[in-house]
mmCIF file of C-alpha atoms in Angstrom:
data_model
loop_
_atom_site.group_PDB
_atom_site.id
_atom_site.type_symbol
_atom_site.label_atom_id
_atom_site.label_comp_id
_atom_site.label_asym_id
_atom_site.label_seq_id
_atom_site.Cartn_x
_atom_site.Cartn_y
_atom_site.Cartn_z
ATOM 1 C CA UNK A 123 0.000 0.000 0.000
ATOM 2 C CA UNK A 124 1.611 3.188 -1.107
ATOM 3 C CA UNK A 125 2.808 5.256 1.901
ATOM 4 C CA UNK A 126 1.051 8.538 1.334
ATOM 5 C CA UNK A 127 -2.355 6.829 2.395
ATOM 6 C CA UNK A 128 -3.906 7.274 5.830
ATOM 7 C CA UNK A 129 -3.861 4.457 8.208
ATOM 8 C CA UNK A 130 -7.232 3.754 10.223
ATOM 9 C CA UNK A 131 -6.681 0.839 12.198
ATOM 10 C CA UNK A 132 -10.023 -1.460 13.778
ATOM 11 C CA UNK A 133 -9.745 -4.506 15.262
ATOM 12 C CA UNK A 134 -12.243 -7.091 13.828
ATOM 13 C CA UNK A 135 -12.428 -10.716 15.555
ATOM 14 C CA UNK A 136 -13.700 -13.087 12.965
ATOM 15 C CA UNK A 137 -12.834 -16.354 12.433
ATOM 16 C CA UNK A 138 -10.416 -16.808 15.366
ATOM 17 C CA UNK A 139 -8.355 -13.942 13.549
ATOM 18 C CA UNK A 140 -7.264 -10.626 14.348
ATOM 19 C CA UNK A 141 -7.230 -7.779 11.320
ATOM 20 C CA UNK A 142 -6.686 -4.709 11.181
ATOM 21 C CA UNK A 143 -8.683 -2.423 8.382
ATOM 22 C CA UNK A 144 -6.773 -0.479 6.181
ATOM 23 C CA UNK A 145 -8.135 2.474 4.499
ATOM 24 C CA UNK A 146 -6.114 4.982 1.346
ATOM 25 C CA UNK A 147 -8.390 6.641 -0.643
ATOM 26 C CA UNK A 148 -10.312 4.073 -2.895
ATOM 27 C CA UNK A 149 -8.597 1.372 -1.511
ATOM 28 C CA UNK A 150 -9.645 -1.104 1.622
ATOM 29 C CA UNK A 151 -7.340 -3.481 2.761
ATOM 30 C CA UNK A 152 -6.992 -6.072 5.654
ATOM 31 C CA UNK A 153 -4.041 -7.218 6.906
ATOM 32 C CA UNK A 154 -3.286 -10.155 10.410
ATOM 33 C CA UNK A 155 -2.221 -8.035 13.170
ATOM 34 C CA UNK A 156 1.866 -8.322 13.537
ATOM 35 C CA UNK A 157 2.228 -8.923 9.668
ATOM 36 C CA UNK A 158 3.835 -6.459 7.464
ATOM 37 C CA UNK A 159 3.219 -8.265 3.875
ATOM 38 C CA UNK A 160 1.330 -6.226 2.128
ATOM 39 C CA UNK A 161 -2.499 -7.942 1.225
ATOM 40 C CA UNK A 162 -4.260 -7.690 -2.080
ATOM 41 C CA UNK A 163 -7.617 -5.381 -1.651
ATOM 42 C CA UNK A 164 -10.603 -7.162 -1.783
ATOM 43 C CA UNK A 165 -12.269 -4.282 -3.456
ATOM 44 C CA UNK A 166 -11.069 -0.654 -4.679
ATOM 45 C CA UNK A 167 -13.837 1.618 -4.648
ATOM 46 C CA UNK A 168 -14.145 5.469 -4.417
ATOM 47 C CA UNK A 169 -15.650 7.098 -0.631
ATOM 48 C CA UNK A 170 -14.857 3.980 0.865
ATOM 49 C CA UNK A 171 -14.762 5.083 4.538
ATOM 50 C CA UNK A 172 -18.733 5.787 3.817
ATOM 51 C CA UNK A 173 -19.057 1.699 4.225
ATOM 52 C CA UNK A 174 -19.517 -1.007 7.240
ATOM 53 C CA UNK A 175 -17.011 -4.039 6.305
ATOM 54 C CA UNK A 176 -17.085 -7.509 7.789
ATOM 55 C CA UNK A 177 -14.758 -10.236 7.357
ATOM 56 C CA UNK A 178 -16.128 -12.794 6.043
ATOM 57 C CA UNK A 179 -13.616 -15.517 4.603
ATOM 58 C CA UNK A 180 -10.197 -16.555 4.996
ATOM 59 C CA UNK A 181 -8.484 -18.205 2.075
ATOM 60 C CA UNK A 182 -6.086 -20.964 1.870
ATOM 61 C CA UNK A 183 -3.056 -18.469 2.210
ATOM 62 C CA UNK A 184 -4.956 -16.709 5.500
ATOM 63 C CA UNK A 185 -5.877 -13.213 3.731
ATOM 64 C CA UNK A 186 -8.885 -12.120 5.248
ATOM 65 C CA UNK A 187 -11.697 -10.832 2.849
ATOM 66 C CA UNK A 188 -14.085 -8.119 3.371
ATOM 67 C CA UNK A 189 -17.338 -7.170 1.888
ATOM 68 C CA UNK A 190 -19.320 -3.797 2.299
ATOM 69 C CA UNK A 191 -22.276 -4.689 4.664
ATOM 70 C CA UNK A 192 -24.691 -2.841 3.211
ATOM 71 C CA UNK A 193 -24.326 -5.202 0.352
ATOM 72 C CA UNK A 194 -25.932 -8.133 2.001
ATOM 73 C CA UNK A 195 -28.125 -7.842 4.983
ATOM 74 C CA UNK A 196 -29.646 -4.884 7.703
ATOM 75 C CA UNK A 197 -26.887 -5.865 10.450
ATOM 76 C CA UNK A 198 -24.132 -7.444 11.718
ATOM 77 C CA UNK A 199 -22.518 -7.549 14.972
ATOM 78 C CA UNK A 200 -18.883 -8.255 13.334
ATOM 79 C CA UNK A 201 -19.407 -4.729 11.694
ATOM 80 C CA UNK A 202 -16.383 -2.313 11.250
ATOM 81 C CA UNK A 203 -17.589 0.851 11.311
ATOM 82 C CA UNK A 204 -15.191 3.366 9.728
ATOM 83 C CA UNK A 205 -17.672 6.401 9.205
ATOM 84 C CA UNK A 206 -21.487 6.794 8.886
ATOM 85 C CA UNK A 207 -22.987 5.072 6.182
ATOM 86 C CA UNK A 208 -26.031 7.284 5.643
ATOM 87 C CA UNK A 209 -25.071 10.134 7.208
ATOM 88 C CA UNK A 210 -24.848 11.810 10.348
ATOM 89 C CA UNK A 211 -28.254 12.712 10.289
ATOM 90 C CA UNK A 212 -29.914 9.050 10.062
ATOM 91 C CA UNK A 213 -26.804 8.417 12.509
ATOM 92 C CA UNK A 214 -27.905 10.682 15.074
ATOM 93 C CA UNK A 215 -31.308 8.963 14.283
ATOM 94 C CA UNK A 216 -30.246 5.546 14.686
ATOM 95 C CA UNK A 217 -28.932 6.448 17.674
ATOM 96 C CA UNK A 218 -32.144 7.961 19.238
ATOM 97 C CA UNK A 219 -33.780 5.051 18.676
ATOM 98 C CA UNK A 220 -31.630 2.471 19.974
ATOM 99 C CA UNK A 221 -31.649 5.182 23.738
ATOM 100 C CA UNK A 222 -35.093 5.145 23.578
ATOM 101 C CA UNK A 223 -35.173 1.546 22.947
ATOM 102 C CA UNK A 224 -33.480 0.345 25.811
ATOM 103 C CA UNK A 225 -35.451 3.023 27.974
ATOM 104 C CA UNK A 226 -38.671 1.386 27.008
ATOM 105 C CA UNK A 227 -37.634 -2.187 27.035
ATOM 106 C CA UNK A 228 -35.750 -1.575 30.836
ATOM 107 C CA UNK A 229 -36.815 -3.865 33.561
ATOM 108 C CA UNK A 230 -38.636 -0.642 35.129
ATOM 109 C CA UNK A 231 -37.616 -1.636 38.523
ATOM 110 C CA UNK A 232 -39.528 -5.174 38.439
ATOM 111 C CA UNK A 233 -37.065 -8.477 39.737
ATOM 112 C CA UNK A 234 -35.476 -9.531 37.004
ATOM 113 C CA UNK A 235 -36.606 -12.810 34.633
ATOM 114 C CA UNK A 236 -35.502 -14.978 31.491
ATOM 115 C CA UNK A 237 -38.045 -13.596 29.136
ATOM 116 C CA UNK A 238 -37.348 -9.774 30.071
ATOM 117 C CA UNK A 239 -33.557 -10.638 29.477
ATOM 118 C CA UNK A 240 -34.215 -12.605 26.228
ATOM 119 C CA UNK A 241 -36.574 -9.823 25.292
ATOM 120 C CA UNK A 242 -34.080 -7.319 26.208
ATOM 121 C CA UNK A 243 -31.569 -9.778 23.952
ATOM 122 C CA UNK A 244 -33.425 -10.291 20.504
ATOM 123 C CA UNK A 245 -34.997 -6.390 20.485
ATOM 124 C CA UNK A 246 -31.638 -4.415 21.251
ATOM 125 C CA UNK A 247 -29.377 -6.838 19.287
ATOM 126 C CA UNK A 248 -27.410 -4.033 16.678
ATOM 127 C CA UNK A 249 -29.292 -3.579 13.707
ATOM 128 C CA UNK A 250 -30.007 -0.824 10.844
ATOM 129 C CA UNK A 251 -33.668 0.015 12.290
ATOM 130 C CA UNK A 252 -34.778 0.275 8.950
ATOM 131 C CA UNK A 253 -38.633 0.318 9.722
ATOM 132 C CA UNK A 254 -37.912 3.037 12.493
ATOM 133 C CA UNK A 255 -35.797 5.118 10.794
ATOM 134 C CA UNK A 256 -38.722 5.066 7.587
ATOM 135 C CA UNK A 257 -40.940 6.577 10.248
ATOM 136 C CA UNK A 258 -38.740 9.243 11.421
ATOM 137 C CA UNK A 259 -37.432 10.036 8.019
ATOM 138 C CA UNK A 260 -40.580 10.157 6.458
ATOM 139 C CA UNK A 261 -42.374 12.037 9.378
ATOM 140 C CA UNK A 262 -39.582 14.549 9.072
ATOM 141 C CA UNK A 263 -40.525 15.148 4.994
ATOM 142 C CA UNK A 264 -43.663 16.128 6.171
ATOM 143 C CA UNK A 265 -42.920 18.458 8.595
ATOM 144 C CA UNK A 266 -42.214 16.476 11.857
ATOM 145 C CA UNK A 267 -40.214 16.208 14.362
ATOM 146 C CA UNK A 268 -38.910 13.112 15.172
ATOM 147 C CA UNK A 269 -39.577 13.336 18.911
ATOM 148 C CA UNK A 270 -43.128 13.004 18.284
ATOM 149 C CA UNK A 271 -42.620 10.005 16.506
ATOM 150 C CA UNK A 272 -40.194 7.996 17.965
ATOM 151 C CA UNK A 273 -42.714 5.713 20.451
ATOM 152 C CA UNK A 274 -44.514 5.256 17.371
ATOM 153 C CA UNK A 275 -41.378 4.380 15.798
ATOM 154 C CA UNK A 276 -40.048 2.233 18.457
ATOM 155 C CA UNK A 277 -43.245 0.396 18.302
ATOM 156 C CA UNK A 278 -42.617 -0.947 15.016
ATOM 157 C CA UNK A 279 -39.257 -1.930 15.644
ATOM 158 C CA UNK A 280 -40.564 -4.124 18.665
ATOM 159 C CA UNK A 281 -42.981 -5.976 16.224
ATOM 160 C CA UNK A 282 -40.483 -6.826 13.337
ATOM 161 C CA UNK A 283 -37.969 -7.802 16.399
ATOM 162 C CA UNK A 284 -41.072 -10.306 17.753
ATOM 163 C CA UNK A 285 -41.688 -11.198 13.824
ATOM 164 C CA UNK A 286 -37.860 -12.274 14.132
ATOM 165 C CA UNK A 287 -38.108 -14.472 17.367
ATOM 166 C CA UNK A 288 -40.843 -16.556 15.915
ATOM 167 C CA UNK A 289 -39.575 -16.470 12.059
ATOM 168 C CA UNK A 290 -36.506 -18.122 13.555
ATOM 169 C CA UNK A 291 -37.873 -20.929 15.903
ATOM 170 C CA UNK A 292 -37.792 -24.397 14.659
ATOM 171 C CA UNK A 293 -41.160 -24.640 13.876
ATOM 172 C CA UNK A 294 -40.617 -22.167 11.214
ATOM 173 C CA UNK A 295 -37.080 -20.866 9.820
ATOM 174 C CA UNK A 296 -35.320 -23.216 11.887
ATOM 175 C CA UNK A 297 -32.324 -20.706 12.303
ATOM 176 C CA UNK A 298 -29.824 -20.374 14.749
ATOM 177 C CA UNK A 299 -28.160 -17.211 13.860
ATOM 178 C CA UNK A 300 -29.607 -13.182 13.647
ATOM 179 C CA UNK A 301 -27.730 -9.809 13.886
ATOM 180 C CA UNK A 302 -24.797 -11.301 13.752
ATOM 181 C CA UNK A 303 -25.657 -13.495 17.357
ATOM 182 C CA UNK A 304 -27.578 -16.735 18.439
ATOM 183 C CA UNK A 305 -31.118 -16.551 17.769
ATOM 184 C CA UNK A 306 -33.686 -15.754 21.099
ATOM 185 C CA UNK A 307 -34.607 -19.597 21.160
ATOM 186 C CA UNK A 308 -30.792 -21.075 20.948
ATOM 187 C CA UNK A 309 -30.272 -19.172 23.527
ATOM 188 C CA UNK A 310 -32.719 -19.220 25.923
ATOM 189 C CA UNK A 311 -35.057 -21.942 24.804
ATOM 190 C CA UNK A 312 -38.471 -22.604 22.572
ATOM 191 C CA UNK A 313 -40.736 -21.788 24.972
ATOM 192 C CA UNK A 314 -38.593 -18.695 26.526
ATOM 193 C CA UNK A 315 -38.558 -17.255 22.973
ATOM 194 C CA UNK A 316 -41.750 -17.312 22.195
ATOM 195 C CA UNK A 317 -43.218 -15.787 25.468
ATOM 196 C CA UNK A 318 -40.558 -12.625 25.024
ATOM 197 C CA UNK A 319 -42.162 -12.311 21.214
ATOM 198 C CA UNK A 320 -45.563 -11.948 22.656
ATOM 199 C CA UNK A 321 -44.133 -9.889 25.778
ATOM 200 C CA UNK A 322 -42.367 -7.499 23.147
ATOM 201 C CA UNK A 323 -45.639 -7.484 21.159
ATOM 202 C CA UNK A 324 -47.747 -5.972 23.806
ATOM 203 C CA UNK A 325 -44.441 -3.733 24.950
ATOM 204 C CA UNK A 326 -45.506 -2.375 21.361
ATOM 205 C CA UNK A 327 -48.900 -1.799 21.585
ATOM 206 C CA UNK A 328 -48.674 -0.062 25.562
ATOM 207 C CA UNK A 329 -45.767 2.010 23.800
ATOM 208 C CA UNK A 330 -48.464 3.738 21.183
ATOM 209 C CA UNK A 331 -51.194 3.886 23.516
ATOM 210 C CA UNK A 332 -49.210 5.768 25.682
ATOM 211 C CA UNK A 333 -47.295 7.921 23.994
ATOM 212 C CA UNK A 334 -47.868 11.596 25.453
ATOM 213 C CA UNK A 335 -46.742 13.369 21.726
ATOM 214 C CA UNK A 336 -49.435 11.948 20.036
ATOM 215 C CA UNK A 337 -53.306 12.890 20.185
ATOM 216 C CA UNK A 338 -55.769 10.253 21.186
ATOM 217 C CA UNK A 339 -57.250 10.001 17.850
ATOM 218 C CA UNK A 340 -53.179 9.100 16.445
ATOM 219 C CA UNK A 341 -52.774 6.404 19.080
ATOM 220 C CA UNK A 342 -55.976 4.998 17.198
ATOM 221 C CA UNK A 343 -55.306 4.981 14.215
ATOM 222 C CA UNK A 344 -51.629 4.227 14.811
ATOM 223 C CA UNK A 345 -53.001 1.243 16.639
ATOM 224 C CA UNK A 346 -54.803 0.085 14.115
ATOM 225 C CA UNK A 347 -52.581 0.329 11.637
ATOM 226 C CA UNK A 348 -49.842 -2.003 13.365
ATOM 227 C CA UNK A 349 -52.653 -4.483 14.527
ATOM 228 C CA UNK A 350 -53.441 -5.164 10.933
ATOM 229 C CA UNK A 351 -49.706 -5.152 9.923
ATOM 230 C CA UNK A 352 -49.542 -7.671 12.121
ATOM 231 C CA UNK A 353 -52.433 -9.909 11.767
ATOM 232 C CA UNK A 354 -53.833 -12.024 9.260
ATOM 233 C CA UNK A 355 -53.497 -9.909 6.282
ATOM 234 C CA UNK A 356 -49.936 -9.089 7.186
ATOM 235 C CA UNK A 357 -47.035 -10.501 9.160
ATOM 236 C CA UNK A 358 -48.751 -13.787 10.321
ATOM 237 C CA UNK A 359 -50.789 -14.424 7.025
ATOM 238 C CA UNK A 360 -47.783 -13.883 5.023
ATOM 239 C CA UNK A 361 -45.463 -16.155 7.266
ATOM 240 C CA UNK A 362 -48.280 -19.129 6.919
ATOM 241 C CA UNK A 363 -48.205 -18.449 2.612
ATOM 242 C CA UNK A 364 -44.377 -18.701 3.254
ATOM 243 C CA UNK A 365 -44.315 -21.925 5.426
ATOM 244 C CA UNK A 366 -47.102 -24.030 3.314
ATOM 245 C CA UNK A 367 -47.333 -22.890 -0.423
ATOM 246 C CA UNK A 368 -44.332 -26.172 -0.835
ATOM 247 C CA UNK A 369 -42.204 -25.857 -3.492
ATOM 248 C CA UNK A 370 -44.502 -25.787 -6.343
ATOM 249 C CA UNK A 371 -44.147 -22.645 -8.063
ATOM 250 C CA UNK A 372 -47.207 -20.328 -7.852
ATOM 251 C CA UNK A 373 -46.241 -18.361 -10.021
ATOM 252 C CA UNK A 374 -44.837 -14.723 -9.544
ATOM 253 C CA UNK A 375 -48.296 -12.515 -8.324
ATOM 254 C CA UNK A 376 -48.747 -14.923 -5.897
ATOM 255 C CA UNK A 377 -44.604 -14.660 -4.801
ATOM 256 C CA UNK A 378 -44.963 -10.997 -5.228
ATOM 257 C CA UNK A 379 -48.628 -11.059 -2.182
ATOM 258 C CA UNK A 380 -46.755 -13.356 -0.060
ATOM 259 C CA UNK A 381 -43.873 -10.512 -0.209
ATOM 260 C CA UNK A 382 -46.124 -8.223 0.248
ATOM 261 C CA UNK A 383 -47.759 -9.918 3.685
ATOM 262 C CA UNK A 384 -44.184 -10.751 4.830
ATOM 263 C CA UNK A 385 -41.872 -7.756 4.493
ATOM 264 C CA UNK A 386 -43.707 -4.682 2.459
ATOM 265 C CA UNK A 387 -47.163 -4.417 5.410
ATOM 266 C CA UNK A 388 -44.630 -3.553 8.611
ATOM 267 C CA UNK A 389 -42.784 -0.929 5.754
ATOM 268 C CA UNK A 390 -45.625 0.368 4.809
ATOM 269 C CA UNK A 391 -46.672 0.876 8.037
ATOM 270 C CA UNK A 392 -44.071 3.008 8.803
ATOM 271 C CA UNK A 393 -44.666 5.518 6.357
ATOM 272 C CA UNK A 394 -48.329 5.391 7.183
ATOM 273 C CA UNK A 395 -47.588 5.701 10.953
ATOM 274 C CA UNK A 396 -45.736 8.947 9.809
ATOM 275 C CA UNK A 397 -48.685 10.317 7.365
ATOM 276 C CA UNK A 398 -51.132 10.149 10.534
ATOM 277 C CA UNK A 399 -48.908 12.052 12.817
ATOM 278 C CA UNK A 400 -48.724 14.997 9.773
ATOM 279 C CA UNK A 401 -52.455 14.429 9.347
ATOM 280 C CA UNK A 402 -51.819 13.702 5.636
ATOM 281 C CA UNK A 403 -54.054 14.083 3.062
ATOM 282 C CA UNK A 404 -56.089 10.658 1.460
ATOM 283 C CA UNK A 405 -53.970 11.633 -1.348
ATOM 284 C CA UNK A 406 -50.716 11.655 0.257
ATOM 285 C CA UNK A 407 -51.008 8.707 1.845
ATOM 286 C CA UNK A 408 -51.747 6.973 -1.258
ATOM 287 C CA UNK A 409 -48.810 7.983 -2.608
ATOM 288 C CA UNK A 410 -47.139 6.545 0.328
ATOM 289 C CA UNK A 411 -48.515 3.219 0.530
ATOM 290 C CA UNK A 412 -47.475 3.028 -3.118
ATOM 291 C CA UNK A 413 -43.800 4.461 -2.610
ATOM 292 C CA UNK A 414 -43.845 1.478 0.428
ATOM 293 C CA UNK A 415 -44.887 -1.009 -2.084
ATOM 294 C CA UNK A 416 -41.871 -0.630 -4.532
ATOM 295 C CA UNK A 417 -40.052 -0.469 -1.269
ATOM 296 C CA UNK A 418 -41.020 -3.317 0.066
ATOM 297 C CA UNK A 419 -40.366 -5.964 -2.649
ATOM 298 C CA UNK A 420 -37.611 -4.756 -3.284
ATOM 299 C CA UNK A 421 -36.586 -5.103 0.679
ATOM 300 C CA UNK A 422 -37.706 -8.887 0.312
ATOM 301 C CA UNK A 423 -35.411 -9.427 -3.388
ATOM 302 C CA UNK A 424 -32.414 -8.220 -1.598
ATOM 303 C CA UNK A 425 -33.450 -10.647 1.341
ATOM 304 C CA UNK A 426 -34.144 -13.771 -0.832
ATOM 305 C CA UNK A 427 -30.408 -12.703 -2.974
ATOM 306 C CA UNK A 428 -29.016 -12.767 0.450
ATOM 307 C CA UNK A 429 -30.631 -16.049 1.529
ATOM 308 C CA UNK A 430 -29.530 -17.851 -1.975
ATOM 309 C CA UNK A 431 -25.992 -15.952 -1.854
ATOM 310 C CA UNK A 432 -24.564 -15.220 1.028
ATOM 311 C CA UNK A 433 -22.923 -16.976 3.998
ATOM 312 C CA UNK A 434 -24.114 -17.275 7.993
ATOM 313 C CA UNK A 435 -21.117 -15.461 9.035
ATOM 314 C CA UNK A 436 -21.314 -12.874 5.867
ATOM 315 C CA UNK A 437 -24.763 -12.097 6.551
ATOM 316 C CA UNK A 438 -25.210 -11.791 10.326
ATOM 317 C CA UNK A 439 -28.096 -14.563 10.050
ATOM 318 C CA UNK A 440 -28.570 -18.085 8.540
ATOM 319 C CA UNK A 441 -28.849 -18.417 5.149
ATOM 320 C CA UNK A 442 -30.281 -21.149 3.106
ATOM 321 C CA UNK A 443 -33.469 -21.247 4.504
ATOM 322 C CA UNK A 444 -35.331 -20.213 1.431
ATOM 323 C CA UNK A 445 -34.211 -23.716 -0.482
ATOM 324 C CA UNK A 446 -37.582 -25.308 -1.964
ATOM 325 C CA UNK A 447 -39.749 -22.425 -1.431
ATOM 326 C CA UNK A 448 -41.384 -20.737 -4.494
ATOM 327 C CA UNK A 449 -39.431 -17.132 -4.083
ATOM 328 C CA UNK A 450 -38.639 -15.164 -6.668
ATOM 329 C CA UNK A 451 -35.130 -15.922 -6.864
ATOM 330 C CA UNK A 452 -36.409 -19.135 -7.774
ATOM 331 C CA UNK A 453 -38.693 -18.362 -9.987
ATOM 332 C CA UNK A 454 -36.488 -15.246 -11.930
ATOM 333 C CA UNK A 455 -32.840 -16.943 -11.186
ATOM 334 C CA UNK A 456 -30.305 -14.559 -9.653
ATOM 335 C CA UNK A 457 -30.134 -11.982 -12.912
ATOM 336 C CA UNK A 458 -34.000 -11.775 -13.329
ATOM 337 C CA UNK A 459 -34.359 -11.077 -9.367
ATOM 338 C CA UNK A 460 -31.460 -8.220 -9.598
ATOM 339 C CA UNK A 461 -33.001 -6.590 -12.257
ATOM 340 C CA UNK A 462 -36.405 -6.731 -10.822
ATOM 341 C CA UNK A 463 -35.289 -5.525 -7.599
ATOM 342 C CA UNK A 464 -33.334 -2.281 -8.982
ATOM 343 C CA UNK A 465 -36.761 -1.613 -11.040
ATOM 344 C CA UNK A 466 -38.792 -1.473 -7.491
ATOM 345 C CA UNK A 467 -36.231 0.615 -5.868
ATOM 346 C CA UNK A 468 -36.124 2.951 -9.215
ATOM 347 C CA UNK A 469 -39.973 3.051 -9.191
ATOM 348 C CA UNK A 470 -39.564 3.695 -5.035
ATOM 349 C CA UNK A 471 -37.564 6.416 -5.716
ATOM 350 C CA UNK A 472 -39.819 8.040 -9.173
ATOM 351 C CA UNK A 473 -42.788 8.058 -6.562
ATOM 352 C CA UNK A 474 -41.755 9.516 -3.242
ATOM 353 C CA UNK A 475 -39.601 12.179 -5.445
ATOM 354 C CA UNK A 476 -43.756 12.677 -6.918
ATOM 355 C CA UNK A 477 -44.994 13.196 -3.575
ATOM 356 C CA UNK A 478 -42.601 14.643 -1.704
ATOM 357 C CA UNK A 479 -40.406 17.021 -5.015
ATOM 358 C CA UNK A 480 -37.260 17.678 -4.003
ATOM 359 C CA UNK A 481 -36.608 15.417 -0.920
ATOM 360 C CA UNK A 482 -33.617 13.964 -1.258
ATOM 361 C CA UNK A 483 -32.977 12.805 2.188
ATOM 362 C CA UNK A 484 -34.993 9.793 2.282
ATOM 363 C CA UNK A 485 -34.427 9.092 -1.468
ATOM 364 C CA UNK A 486 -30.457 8.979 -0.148
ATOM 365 C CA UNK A 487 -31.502 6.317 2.412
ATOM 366 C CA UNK A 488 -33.271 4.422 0.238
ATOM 367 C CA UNK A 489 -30.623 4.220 -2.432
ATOM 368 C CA UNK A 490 -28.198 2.937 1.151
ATOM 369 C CA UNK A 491 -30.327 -0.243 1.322
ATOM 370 C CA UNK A 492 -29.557 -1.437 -1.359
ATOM 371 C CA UNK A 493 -25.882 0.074 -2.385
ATOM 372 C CA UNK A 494 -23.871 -2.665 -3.667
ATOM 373 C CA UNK A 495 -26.609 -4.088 -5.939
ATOM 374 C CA UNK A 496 -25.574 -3.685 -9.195
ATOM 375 C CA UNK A 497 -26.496 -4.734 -12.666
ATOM 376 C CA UNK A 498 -27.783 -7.882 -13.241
ATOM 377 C CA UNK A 499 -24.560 -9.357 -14.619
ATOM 378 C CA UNK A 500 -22.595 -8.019 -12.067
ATOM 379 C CA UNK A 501 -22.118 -11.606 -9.981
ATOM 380 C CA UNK A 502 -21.789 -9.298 -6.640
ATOM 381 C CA UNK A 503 -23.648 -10.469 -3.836
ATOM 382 C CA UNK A 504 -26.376 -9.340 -2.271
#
């Protein structure tokens, strides 16, 4: 590495080895801790200190590969984080969330149990927040601030972090690994697991009805909104299509509503949590449910690419678990799901710029999700 370049040193364990992360203008590198041989880069690319890397493989000669995390899936607790990745705004967001978080989820003063601490485990595990900071990020467009909305916000997080505890448990996923750490129910049990998912569920619900920011008639309709996300038109529906449709394919309208039940409902509830705290128009919030839409299919594509893909340790969760299930990797192969996925996030994009002109903030965070996907010949993972 040429000796003008600045050195910015992180430890990463990984693998039983120690790195340290090089970074020189468009170059990354990794190199053992105590060797001086310079490594090959695994990738050169231009604002690089913008990126999360994670080791991820060690070849036969011991050089330790990295890959951007953004690439492949919304956390990982073997992150190296060199610099903000969507900038400090969404930082300083991120970080809001995850303090008021733990504030909600404390023990508030009660003895302490197994299913508060594996509720406490599974819910405040590191993560992107993605559905949170949608709610903020949107409510901000629209003219609010995001200490009105972030019980409302935190809400939603609890229910996709429930979704997760029971998604994982052998009855379902059968997975042992998530953000990067042991799933709720390899840790602490079947039965613990599932108690702290309905525990964090109604931590959810208490959160909105209670939340002093927001008028009665918003902790209604806010209610309502997650309830149904939840239910059998949403999260639960969609996780039965998932679990029982076999691997016959259905064909890709059908793929594209199970999608929708699984990943896009909790999305779009963000941005329609957001809309009722602004007191939106009808019209408006159209144009939000359809900008969640694009958003959310294209959330699920990137999830299925990762599935197919990517590797346990790579991804922060187990992979795999998608094999005989009619998704639309399956259905499109790993070109025809790229392509469809960067036409969502386009048609994302061409519809919130519609309703909200000249936002670019959120449009920024939604082009972050999905960074390293590139064109559909470009064999990079997801």
């Amino acid at each position: 590495m040429a000796g003008e370049g600045r050195r910015n040193e992180r430890e990463v364990h990984g693998l039983g080895k120690r790195v340290h992360i090089w970074t020189q203008a468009n170059i990354v590198e990794a190199r053992p801790v105590g060797r001086s041989r310079e490594l090959r880069p695994f990738e050169s690319r231009k604002n690089v200190e913008g990126l999360r890397y994670v080791v991820h493989d060690l070849s036969n000669d011991n050089r330790p590969m990295l890959a951007p995390l953004e690439a492949l899936s919304p956390s990982s607790s073997r992150a190296v984080h060199l610099s903000a990745d969507s900038g400090p705004m969404v930082e300083a967001m991120r970080d809001q969330i995850d303090a008021r978080l733990a504030q909600l989820l404390g023990d508030g003063g009660r003895p302490s149990s197994r299913v508060g601490e594996a509720l406490r485990y599974g819910a405040l595990a590191p993560g992107k927040r993605v559905r949170p900071l949608l709610t903020l990020l949107v409510g901000r467009a629209l003219g609010i601030d995001s200490g009105r909305l972030i019980d409302a916000a935190c809400a939603l997080e609890m229910v996709h972090a429930a979704s997760l505890f029971v998604d994982d448990l052998p009855c379902m996923d059968d997975a042992d690994l998530r953000r990067g750490q042991a799933t709720v129910h390899m840790k602490f049990g079947e039965d613990v697991a599932v108690l702290a998912a309905i525990a964090l569920l109604t931590c959810a619900y208490r959160t909105i009805a209670t939340a002093a920011s927001l008028t009665p008639s918003m902790r209604m309709q806010m209610t309502e909104v997650l309830s149904n996300a939840v239910g059998l038109d949403g999260l639960v529906g969609g996780q039965y299509r998932d679990l029982h449709t076999g691997p016959n394919l259905q064909g890709t309208a059908y793929t594209e509503q199970t999608n929708e039940q699984k990943t896009g409902v909790l999305l779009a509830a963000s941005f329609e949590i957001a809309c009722i705290a602004a007191s939106a128009s009808p019209a408006t919030r159209h144009r939000m449910r359809a900008v969640a839409t694009e958003l959310g299919q294209a959330f699920q594509l990137a999830d299925d690419l990762t599935d197919a893909e990517s590797t346990d340790l790579l991804a922060g969760k187990s992979c795999g678990k998608d094999a005989g299930k009619p998704t639309l990797m399956a259905l499109l192969g790993s070109m025809g799901a790229r392509e469809r996925l960067l036409q969502h996030l386009a048609d994302a994009q061409s519809l919130w710029q519609r309703a909200v002109p000249g936002e670019l903030l959120v449009s920024t965070y939604f082009q972050s999700l999905f960074r390293q996907i590139g064109p559909a010949d470009s064999g990079r993972p997801v």
